[in-house]
Amino acid sequence: MPLLLLKDLPRYECLLEAAREFPDLDPSAAEAFLHLLRASDEAYGINARNMAAHGISAGRFSVLMLLWRGDQVRSKAPAGTMQCDCGPRTPASLADACGVTRATMTGLIDTLERDGFVKREPDPADRRMMSVHLTPKAEAFLRDYMPGHFKIISSIMSALTEPERKTLVRLLVKVQQQAATLAGTPQAVPN
Amino acid sequence: MPLLLLKDLPRYECLLEAAREFPDLDPSAAEAFLHLLRASDEAYGINARNMAAHGISAGRFSVLMLLWRGDQVRSKAPAGTMQCDCGPRTPASLADACGVTRATMTGLIDTLERDGFVKREPDPADRRMMSVHLTPKAEAFLRDYMPGHFKIISSIMSALTEPERKTLVRLLVKVQQQAATLAGTPQAVPN
DNA sequence: AGCTTATAGTTAGGTAGCTAACTAGTATTG
DNA sequence: CAATACTAGTTAGCTACCTAACTATAAGCT
């Protein structure tokens, strides 16, 4: 939960007033921006508290999901068709998929390994590399955890009807793409 | 920038497929949720990088804004009408307004004071209390920083038309209120 | 008054991010 | 084939958040 946010957002009239002093302030843009961050923060917080109650964090959850997805793809693939890459396994590729640095991933894997969720194994081919694997404990945890996780997300989004969700996604994609462009990292079009 | 997010969001078909395994997974809810966090994260990131380039963080910015707003209210108030509270001044009230703990606020004020943006002064009436004040350096900084800040926000939100912004805000308010209800802290209706 | 309770601020110790720098191993190349 | 450059992972040190515990002060209650 990254609180850059004031607990009470400024009211729209205050934005209008402030815009008199700062011509660069676009009240409707600022309003939308603040509400975006506020809503996201609130939704994120619900989830983060649930994760914390189960002893994991967002970063740890991401790693577990990536490894799990890879395992599932692997177990479903027909025998003999395994030369595809089945999701990230090394710290560097996990870091890349999670959007964190390798250093951060080292820390995440450290605590995940300490808590018995993953195991590091050296790569026989390249002695610089490690391979990270889920333990049975982690698989059991995920199988137990995910239903509640999905219930929470559904419950947050129950505020919106199906068409409202589509509209929201459409608007959010626009904002995200514009932001990605500004960040100088034009992402592939999502969905 | 709180990266709980995978860099590539799962495509909608993957959500549909996963929903077969997990009946609690509502694909459109998950899609909206992920896009909300992703868009917010991207927008937040633009801003955070700009702040970092100016040597401040989101938390520090919040504190500066709160103190500044208080100062402005104070300087505009007609003489003799100053018994109102003019915004938070003590670490505890700043912490409350920012939505962080007092301990966190101590840390923020520590570094702000170290960098010459604020000064702590003991309260003469209650010797437990401190009063935090902006320095002229901070005021100069804010006057210089804010126009660029507003420009960035406008530029992110330039992806949306005026009516789209209103729609986005309306949907986000619904989500935020629902989340706040789930968090057990039903907030006052914003705006 | 004197004990208890509450409050303001800080401190200590934890997690999760970051950057920068280091080690060890692999690749490239003159 | 030796010097160089790159890569994988880790380490160290930073910020910002958290909770829990501590100190000092103030307030409330017999």
Short mmCIF file of C-alpha atoms (C1' of nucleotides) in Angstrom, two decimals:
data_model
loop_
_atom_site.label_atom_id
_atom_site.label_comp_id
_atom_site.label_asym_id
_atom_site.label_seq_id
_atom_site.Cartn_x
_atom_site.Cartn_y
_atom_site.Cartn_z
CA MET A 1 0.00 0.00 0.00
CA PRO A 2 1.85 3.02 -1.21
CA LEU A 3 0.31 5.95 0.50
CA LEU A 4 1.27 8.97 -1.47
CA LEU A 5 -2.28 9.92 -0.93
CA LEU A 6 -3.87 12.26 1.47
CA LYS A 7 -6.62 10.50 3.32
CA ASP A 8 -9.17 13.06 2.22
CA LEU A 9 -8.94 14.02 -1.41
CA PRO A 10 -9.33 17.72 -2.10
CA ARG A 11 -12.82 18.58 -3.17
CA TYR A 12 -13.42 19.68 -6.71
CA GLU A 13 -14.05 23.29 -5.72
CA CYS A 14 -10.66 23.39 -4.05
CA LEU A 15 -9.06 22.18 -7.25
CA LEU A 16 -10.89 24.92 -9.15
CA GLU A 17 -9.66 27.50 -6.71
CA ALA A 18 -6.10 26.21 -6.79
CA ALA A 19 -6.23 26.32 -10.58
CA ARG A 20 -6.53 30.09 -10.37
CA GLU A 21 -3.13 30.19 -8.73
CA PHE A 22 -1.61 27.48 -10.91
CA PRO A 23 -2.63 27.74 -14.55
CA ASP A 24 -1.07 24.35 -15.23
CA LEU A 25 -3.53 22.63 -12.94
CA ASP A 26 -6.31 20.99 -14.93
CA PRO A 27 -9.01 20.31 -12.34
CA SER A 28 -10.71 17.42 -14.10
CA ALA A 29 -7.37 15.76 -14.83
CA ALA A 30 -6.24 16.13 -11.23
CA GLU A 31 -9.57 14.83 -10.00
CA ALA A 32 -9.37 11.75 -12.19
CA PHE A 33 -5.75 11.17 -11.25
CA LEU A 34 -6.39 11.39 -7.53
CA HIS A 35 -9.41 9.13 -7.71
CA LEU A 36 -7.48 6.60 -9.75
CA LEU A 37 -4.74 6.40 -7.16
CA ARG A 38 -7.15 6.46 -4.26
CA ALA A 39 -9.39 3.68 -5.61
CA SER A 40 -6.45 1.55 -6.59
CA ASP A 41 -4.82 2.05 -3.23
CA GLU A 42 -7.98 1.07 -1.42
CA ALA A 43 -8.46 -2.04 -3.56
CA TYR A 44 -4.80 -2.93 -3.26
CA GLY A 45 -5.02 -2.49 0.49
CA ILE A 46 -7.87 -4.96 0.87
CA ASN A 47 -5.83 -7.52 -0.95
CA ALA A 48 -2.59 -6.75 0.80
CA ARG A 49 -4.21 -7.14 4.21
CA ASN A 50 -5.64 -10.49 3.17
CA MET A 51 -2.24 -11.60 1.96
CA ALA A 52 -0.58 -10.38 5.13
CA ALA A 53 -3.11 -12.35 7.16
CA HIS A 54 -1.92 -15.43 5.27
CA GLY A 55 1.72 -14.56 5.79
CA ILE A 56 2.61 -13.48 2.29
CA SER A 57 3.23 -10.18 0.55
CA ALA A 58 2.40 -8.98 -2.93
CA GLY A 59 5.91 -9.63 -4.19
CA ARG A 60 6.01 -13.12 -2.75
CA PHE A 61 2.59 -13.85 -4.20
CA SER A 62 3.78 -12.78 -7.66
CA VAL A 63 6.72 -15.16 -7.49
CA LEU A 64 4.56 -18.04 -6.34
CA MET A 65 2.05 -17.40 -9.12
CA LEU A 66 4.71 -17.30 -11.80
CA LEU A 67 6.28 -20.55 -10.66
CA TRP A 68 2.91 -22.19 -10.25
CA ARG A 69 1.73 -21.19 -13.70
CA GLY A 70 4.94 -22.55 -15.15
CA ASP A 71 4.45 -25.85 -13.34
CA GLN A 72 0.89 -26.14 -14.59
CA VAL A 73 1.84 -25.43 -18.17
CA ARG A 74 4.60 -28.01 -17.84
CA SER A 75 2.37 -30.70 -16.37
CA LYS A 76 -0.28 -30.18 -19.03
CA ALA A 77 2.07 -30.20 -22.00
CA PRO A 78 2.03 -33.42 -24.02
CA ALA A 79 5.08 -35.55 -23.36
CA GLY A 80 7.91 -34.80 -25.69
CA THR A 81 6.87 -31.19 -26.39
CA MET A 82 8.87 -29.71 -23.57
CA GLN A 83 11.42 -27.64 -25.40
CA CYS A 84 9.30 -24.53 -24.95
CA ASP A 85 10.17 -22.28 -22.08
CA CYS A 86 7.61 -22.91 -19.43
CA GLY A 87 7.71 -19.64 -17.57
CA PRO A 88 10.47 -18.03 -15.60
CA ARG A 89 12.52 -20.18 -13.24
CA THR A 90 15.71 -18.23 -12.65
CA PRO A 91 15.93 -15.24 -10.31
CA ALA A 92 16.72 -12.94 -13.22
CA SER A 93 13.74 -14.02 -15.33
CA LEU A 94 11.42 -13.92 -12.31
CA ALA A 95 12.65 -10.41 -11.55
CA ASP A 96 11.92 -9.42 -15.10
CA ALA A 97 8.43 -10.89 -15.06
CA CYS A 98 7.62 -9.22 -11.76
CA GLY A 99 9.08 -5.91 -12.82
CA VAL A 100 11.54 -5.74 -9.93
CA THR A 101 15.33 -5.73 -9.86
CA ARG A 102 17.39 -8.87 -9.51
CA ALA A 103 18.50 -7.64 -6.11
CA THR A 104 14.91 -7.41 -4.93
CA MET A 105 14.23 -10.88 -6.28
CA THR A 106 17.15 -12.24 -4.32
CA GLY A 107 15.52 -10.88 -1.17
CA LEU A 108 12.11 -12.30 -2.07
CA ILE A 109 13.52 -15.72 -2.80
CA ASP A 110 15.54 -15.57 0.41
CA THR A 111 12.46 -15.17 2.55
CA LEU A 112 10.37 -17.58 0.45
CA GLU A 113 13.09 -20.20 0.85
CA ARG A 114 13.44 -19.47 4.56
CA ASP A 115 9.68 -20.04 4.94
CA GLY A 116 9.81 -23.26 2.94
CA PHE A 117 7.85 -22.15 -0.12
CA VAL A 118 10.59 -22.47 -2.70
CA LYS A 119 13.92 -24.21 -3.17
CA ARG A 120 16.95 -22.96 -5.05
CA GLU A 121 18.82 -25.46 -7.15
CA PRO A 122 22.01 -24.84 -9.10
CA ASP A 123 21.84 -25.08 -12.86
CA PRO A 124 24.07 -27.96 -14.00
CA ALA A 125 24.79 -26.35 -17.37
CA ASP A 126 25.66 -22.79 -16.30
CA ARG A 127 27.17 -22.56 -12.88
CA ARG A 128 26.22 -18.89 -12.53
CA MET A 129 22.54 -19.75 -12.67
CA MET A 130 20.04 -20.97 -10.15
CA SER A 131 16.67 -22.57 -10.73
CA VAL A 132 13.81 -21.87 -8.34
CA HIS A 133 11.13 -24.45 -7.61
CA LEU A 134 7.92 -24.54 -5.62
CA THR A 135 7.76 -26.90 -2.68
CA PRO A 136 4.69 -29.07 -2.04
CA LYS A 137 3.97 -26.74 0.88
CA ALA A 138 3.67 -23.81 -1.51
CA GLU A 139 1.37 -25.74 -3.83
CA ALA A 140 -0.87 -26.68 -0.95
CA PHE A 141 -0.85 -23.08 0.23
CA LEU A 142 -1.86 -21.74 -3.17
CA ARG A 143 -4.63 -24.27 -3.64
CA ASP A 144 -5.97 -23.21 -0.27
CA TYR A 145 -5.41 -19.49 -0.72
CA MET A 146 -6.62 -18.76 -4.24
CA PRO A 147 -10.39 -19.20 -3.79
CA GLY A 148 -10.47 -16.57 -1.06
CA HIS A 149 -8.25 -14.34 -3.14
CA PHE A 150 -10.68 -14.51 -6.05
CA LYS A 151 -13.65 -13.98 -3.76
CA ILE A 152 -12.12 -10.76 -2.47
CA ILE A 153 -11.52 -9.44 -5.95
CA SER A 154 -15.06 -10.32 -7.00
CA SER A 155 -16.41 -8.66 -3.93
CA ILE A 156 -14.51 -5.43 -4.55
CA MET A 157 -15.64 -5.33 -8.14
CA SER A 158 -19.21 -6.22 -7.27
CA ALA A 159 -19.67 -2.46 -7.08
CA LEU A 160 -19.75 -2.40 -10.86
CA THR A 161 -22.06 -4.00 -13.39
CA GLU A 162 -20.65 -6.01 -16.23
CA PRO A 163 -20.84 -3.14 -18.76
CA GLU A 164 -19.39 -0.74 -16.21
CA ARG A 165 -16.42 -3.05 -15.82
CA LYS A 166 -15.86 -3.05 -19.55
CA THR A 167 -16.04 0.73 -19.63
CA LEU A 168 -13.65 1.01 -16.71
CA VAL A 169 -11.16 -1.32 -18.36
CA ARG A 170 -11.39 0.62 -21.61
CA LEU A 171 -10.68 3.94 -19.88
CA LEU A 172 -7.93 2.47 -17.72
CA VAL A 173 -6.21 1.00 -20.76
CA LYS A 174 -6.15 4.46 -22.33
CA VAL A 175 -4.64 5.98 -19.23
CA GLN A 176 -2.14 3.19 -18.82
CA GLN A 177 -0.99 3.38 -22.42
CA GLN A 178 -0.61 7.13 -22.22
CA ALA A 179 1.41 6.77 -19.01
CA ALA A 180 3.53 4.01 -20.53
CA THR A 181 4.22 6.24 -23.49
CA LEU A 182 5.25 9.08 -21.21
CA ALA A 183 7.48 6.70 -19.30
CA GLY A 184 9.30 6.08 -22.55
CA THR A 185 8.50 2.38 -22.42
CA PRO A 186 5.64 1.93 -24.86
CA GLN A 187 4.21 -1.41 -23.84
CA ALA A 188 2.55 -3.91 -26.07
CA VAL A 189 -1.18 -3.34 -26.19
CA PRO A 190 -2.71 -5.31 -23.28
CA ASN A 191 -5.47 -7.75 -24.13
CA MET B 1 5.61 2.23 -6.92
CA PRO B 2 4.23 -0.89 -5.36
CA LEU B 3 4.79 -3.65 -7.82
CA LEU B 4 2.49 -6.42 -6.83
CA LEU B 5 1.85 -6.66 -10.48
CA LEU B 6 3.12 -8.96 -13.06
CA LYS B 7 4.56 -6.99 -15.92
CA ASP B 8 2.25 -8.67 -18.39
CA LEU B 9 -1.31 -8.99 -17.27
CA PRO B 10 -2.93 -12.32 -18.05
CA ARG B 11 -5.04 -12.15 -21.15
CA TYR B 12 -8.77 -12.46 -20.82
CA GLU B 13 -8.84 -15.94 -22.34
CA CYS B 14 -6.42 -17.10 -19.66
CA LEU B 15 -8.72 -15.75 -17.00
CA LEU B 16 -11.60 -17.64 -18.59
CA GLU B 17 -9.59 -20.81 -18.61
CA ALA B 18 -8.44 -20.37 -15.02
CA ALA B 19 -12.06 -19.80 -14.01
CA ARG B 20 -12.79 -23.39 -15.00
CA GLU B 21 -10.38 -24.55 -12.33
CA PHE B 22 -11.41 -21.91 -9.77
CA PRO B 23 -15.15 -21.30 -9.67
CA ASP B 24 -14.59 -18.28 -7.43
CA LEU B 25 -12.70 -16.49 -10.15
CA ASP B 26 -14.90 -13.93 -11.87
CA PRO B 27 -13.03 -13.10 -15.08
CA SER B 28 -14.47 -9.63 -15.65
CA ALA B 29 -13.90 -8.69 -12.01
CA ALA B 30 -10.31 -9.92 -12.12
CA GLU B 31 -9.73 -8.13 -15.39
CA ALA B 32 -11.04 -4.84 -14.02
CA PHE B 33 -9.06 -5.28 -10.81
CA LEU B 34 -5.79 -5.98 -12.58
CA HIS B 35 -6.23 -3.08 -14.97
CA LEU B 36 -7.06 -0.75 -12.11
CA LEU B 37 -3.87 -1.63 -10.30
CA ARG B 38 -1.79 -1.63 -13.44
CA ALA B 39 -3.01 1.78 -14.67
CA SER B 40 -2.67 3.31 -11.25
CA ASP B 41 0.79 1.87 -10.83
CA GLU B 42 1.89 3.24 -14.17
CA ALA B 43 0.47 6.70 -13.44
CA TYR B 44 1.92 6.65 -9.96
CA GLY B 45 5.28 5.65 -11.36
CA ILE B 46 5.45 8.61 -13.74
CA ASN B 47 4.85 10.88 -10.84
CA ALA B 48 7.16 9.12 -8.44
CA ARG B 49 10.02 9.29 -10.93
CA ASN B 50 9.44 13.00 -11.39
CA MET B 51 9.43 13.49 -7.63
CA ALA B 52 12.56 11.43 -7.23
CA ALA B 53 14.26 13.54 -9.88
CA HIS B 54 13.49 16.53 -7.66
CA GLY B 55 14.72 14.77 -4.56
CA ILE B 56 11.42 14.13 -2.86
CA SER B 57 9.21 11.10 -2.30
CA ALA B 58 5.47 10.71 -2.24
CA GLY B 59 5.34 10.72 1.54
CA ARG B 60 7.49 13.81 1.81
CA PHE B 61 5.40 15.55 -0.83
CA SER B 62 2.22 14.82 1.11
CA VAL B 63 3.67 16.38 4.24
CA LEU B 64 4.83 19.46 2.37
CA MET B 65 1.44 19.88 0.73
CA LEU B 66 -0.42 19.61 4.00
CA LEU B 67 1.77 22.17 5.70
CA TRP B 68 1.65 24.46 2.72
CA ARG B 69 -2.12 24.33 2.44
CA GLY B 70 -2.34 25.12 6.14
CA ASP B 71 -0.04 28.10 5.71
CA GLN B 72 -2.06 29.40 2.79
CA VAL B 73 -5.34 29.09 4.63
CA ARG B 74 -3.75 30.87 7.55
CA SER B 75 -2.33 33.72 5.51
CA LYS B 76 -5.64 34.26 3.72
CA ALA B 77 -7.83 34.23 6.79
CA PRO B 78 -9.03 37.66 7.91
CA ALA B 79 -7.17 38.88 10.96
CA GLY B 80 -8.84 37.89 14.20
CA THR B 81 -10.53 34.78 12.77
CA MET B 82 -7.68 32.46 13.54
CA GLN B 83 -9.20 30.20 16.16
CA CYS B 84 -10.02 27.65 13.46
CA ASP B 85 -7.61 24.80 13.02
CA CYS B 86 -5.60 25.57 9.94
CA GLY B 87 -4.58 22.10 8.90
CA PRO B 88 -2.36 19.60 10.64
CA ARG B 89 0.84 20.84 12.23
CA THR B 90 1.79 18.13 14.73
CA PRO B 91 3.38 14.84 13.73
CA ALA B 92 0.34 12.94 14.94
CA SER B 93 -2.17 14.98 12.94
CA LEU B 94 0.06 14.91 9.87
CA ALA B 95 0.31 11.15 10.19
CA ASP B 96 -3.44 10.94 10.39
CA ALA B 97 -3.97 13.16 7.36
CA CYS B 98 -1.43 11.17 5.34
CA GLY B 99 -2.79 7.84 6.47
CA VAL B 100 0.50 6.64 7.91
CA THR B 101 1.54 5.77 11.43
CA ARG B 102 3.10 8.28 13.80
CA ALA B 103 6.31 6.28 13.64
CA THR B 104 6.44 6.67 9.88
CA MET B 105 5.79 10.39 10.21
CA THR B 106 8.68 10.69 12.62
CA GLY B 107 10.90 9.25 9.93
CA LEU B 108 9.51 11.52 7.21
CA ILE B 109 9.93 14.62 9.35
CA ASP B 110 13.44 13.46 10.27
CA THR B 111 14.58 13.44 6.69
CA LEU B 112 12.61 16.58 5.75
CA GLU B 113 14.25 18.40 8.63
CA ARG B 114 17.65 17.00 7.75
CA ASP B 115 17.19 18.34 4.20
CA GLY B 116 16.09 21.73 5.45
CA PHE B 117 12.45 21.62 4.32
CA VAL B 118 10.78 21.74 7.72
CA LYS B 119 11.58 22.70 11.28
CA ARG B 120 10.31 21.13 14.47
CA GLU B 121 9.35 23.47 17.29
CA PRO B 122 8.19 22.48 20.74
CA ASP B 123 4.65 23.41 21.70
CA PRO B 124 4.80 25.84 24.62
CA ALA B 125 1.43 24.71 26.00
CA ASP B 126 1.86 20.93 25.90
CA ARG B 127 5.40 19.76 26.29
CA ARG B 128 4.63 16.41 24.68
CA MET B 129 3.79 18.08 21.40
CA MET B 130 5.85 19.39 18.53
CA SER B 131 4.79 21.78 15.81
CA VAL B 132 6.16 21.35 12.30
CA HIS B 133 6.75 24.33 10.00
CA LEU B 134 7.82 24.79 6.41
CA THR B 135 11.07 26.62 5.81
CA PRO B 136 11.37 29.30 3.12
CA LYS B 137 13.42 26.73 1.18
CA ALA B 138 10.43 24.41 1.09
CA GLU B 139 8.09 27.16 -0.05
CA ALA B 140 10.45 28.11 -2.84
CA PHE B 141 10.76 24.46 -3.79
CA LEU B 142 7.00 23.97 -3.97
CA ARG B 143 6.42 27.12 -5.98
CA ASP B 144 8.98 25.84 -8.44
CA TYR B 145 7.88 22.22 -8.42
CA MET B 146 4.10 22.41 -8.63
CA PRO B 147 3.65 23.63 -12.21
CA GLY B 148 5.60 20.66 -13.57
CA HIS B 149 3.69 18.35 -11.26
CA PHE B 150 0.38 19.57 -12.63
CA LYS B 151 1.64 19.37 -16.18
CA ILE B 152 2.52 15.72 -15.71
CA ILE B 153 -0.90 14.91 -14.32
CA SER B 154 -2.59 16.74 -17.17
CA SER B 155 -0.46 14.93 -19.64
CA ILE B 156 -1.27 11.50 -18.23
CA MET B 157 -4.97 12.28 -18.23
CA SER B 158 -4.89 13.80 -21.68
CA ALA B 159 -5.69 10.27 -22.81
CA LEU B 160 -9.28 10.89 -21.73
CA THR B 161 -11.89 13.39 -22.85
CA GLU B 162 -13.72 15.48 -20.31
CA PRO B 163 -16.79 13.20 -20.23
CA GLU B 164 -14.57 10.13 -20.05
CA ARG B 165 -12.88 11.60 -16.99
CA LYS B 166 -16.23 12.10 -15.32
CA THR B 167 -17.23 8.53 -16.13
CA LEU B 168 -13.92 7.22 -14.82
CA VAL B 169 -14.29 9.15 -11.58
CA ARG B 170 -17.84 7.91 -11.14
CA LEU B 171 -16.79 4.27 -11.56
CA LEU B 172 -13.71 4.67 -9.40
CA VAL B 173 -15.75 6.20 -6.61
CA LYS B 174 -18.01 3.14 -6.67
CA VAL B 175 -15.04 0.81 -6.45
CA GLN B 176 -13.37 2.84 -3.76
CA GLN B 177 -16.48 3.00 -1.62
CA GLN B 178 -17.05 -0.70 -1.97
CA ALA B 179 -13.45 -1.38 -1.00
CA ALA B 180 -13.68 1.04 1.92
CA THR B 181 -16.79 -0.76 3.10
CA LEU B 182 -15.03 -4.10 2.88
CA ALA B 183 -12.10 -2.65 4.79
CA GLY B 184 -14.51 -1.91 7.61
CA THR B 185 -13.76 1.78 7.40
CA PRO B 186 -16.68 3.27 5.55
CA GLN B 187 -15.33 6.65 4.49
CA ALA B 188 -17.30 9.81 4.05
CA VAL B 189 -18.50 10.16 0.49
CA PRO B 190 -15.77 11.96 -1.47
CA ASN B 191 -16.79 15.03 -3.41
"C1'" DA C 1 -2.70 14.64 46.36
"C1'" DG C 2 -1.69 10.25 44.12
"C1'" DC C 3 -2.64 6.44 41.18
"C1'" DT C 4 -4.22 5.17 36.66
"C1'" DT C 5 -5.02 5.90 32.06
"C1'" DA C 6 -4.34 8.15 27.77
"C1'" DT C 7 -1.59 10.72 24.48
"C1'" DA C 8 2.70 12.61 21.72
"C1'" DG C 9 6.72 11.48 19.99
"C1'" DT C 10 10.46 8.44 19.39
"C1'" DT C 11 13.11 4.13 19.02
"C1'" DA C 12 13.96 -0.61 17.57
"C1'" DG C 13 13.45 -4.11 14.51
"C1'" DG C 14 11.05 -6.09 10.41
"C1'" DT C 15 9.75 -6.23 5.10
"C1'" DA C 16 9.99 -4.64 0.45
"C1'" DG C 17 11.53 -1.80 -2.78
"C1'" DC C 18 15.76 0.69 -4.98
"C1'" DT C 19 20.88 1.58 -6.85
"C1'" DA C 20 25.60 0.56 -6.98
"C1'" DA C 21 29.18 -2.41 -6.44
"C1'" DC C 22 31.09 -6.94 -5.98
"C1'" DT C 23 32.09 -12.21 -7.15
"C1'" DA C 24 32.09 -15.87 -10.04
"C1'" DG C 25 31.43 -17.84 -14.28
"C1'" DT C 26 30.79 -17.55 -19.44
"C1'" DA C 27 31.68 -15.49 -24.04
"C1'" DT C 28 34.17 -12.92 -27.20
"C1'" DT C 29 37.93 -11.58 -29.49
"C1'" DG C 30 42.63 -9.85 -30.80
"C1'" DC D 1 44.89 -18.63 -25.44
"C1'" DA D 2 44.91 -14.60 -22.65
"C1'" DA D 3 42.66 -10.25 -21.95
"C1'" DT D 4 38.34 -8.24 -22.09
"C1'" DA D 5 33.54 -7.81 -21.74
"C1'" DC D 6 29.25 -9.45 -20.38
"C1'" DT D 7 25.94 -11.97 -17.30
"C1'" DA D 8 23.82 -14.18 -12.90
"C1'" DG D 9 23.41 -13.74 -8.43
"C1'" DT D 10 24.45 -11.59 -4.21
"C1'" DT D 11 25.71 -7.99 -0.86
"C1'" DA D 12 25.58 -3.40 1.19
"C1'" DG D 13 23.38 0.61 2.15
"C1'" DC D 14 19.41 3.72 1.21
"C1'" DT D 15 14.05 5.10 1.74
"C1'" DA D 16 9.62 4.26 3.34
"C1'" DC D 17 6.44 1.72 5.24
"C1'" DC D 18 4.86 -1.35 9.32
"C1'" DT D 19 4.15 -3.00 14.58
"C1'" DA D 20 5.43 -3.02 19.22
"C1'" DA D 21 7.50 -1.04 22.94
"C1'" DC D 22 9.34 2.84 25.38
"C1'" DT D 23 9.60 7.84 27.57
"C1'" DA D 24 7.63 11.86 29.00
"C1'" DT D 25 3.75 14.46 29.79
"C1'" DA D 26 -1.17 15.41 30.63
"C1'" DA D 27 -5.68 14.28 32.26
"C1'" DG D 28 -9.05 11.80 35.06
"C1'" DC D 29 -10.61 9.75 39.20
"C1'" DT D 30 -11.21 8.52 43.50
#
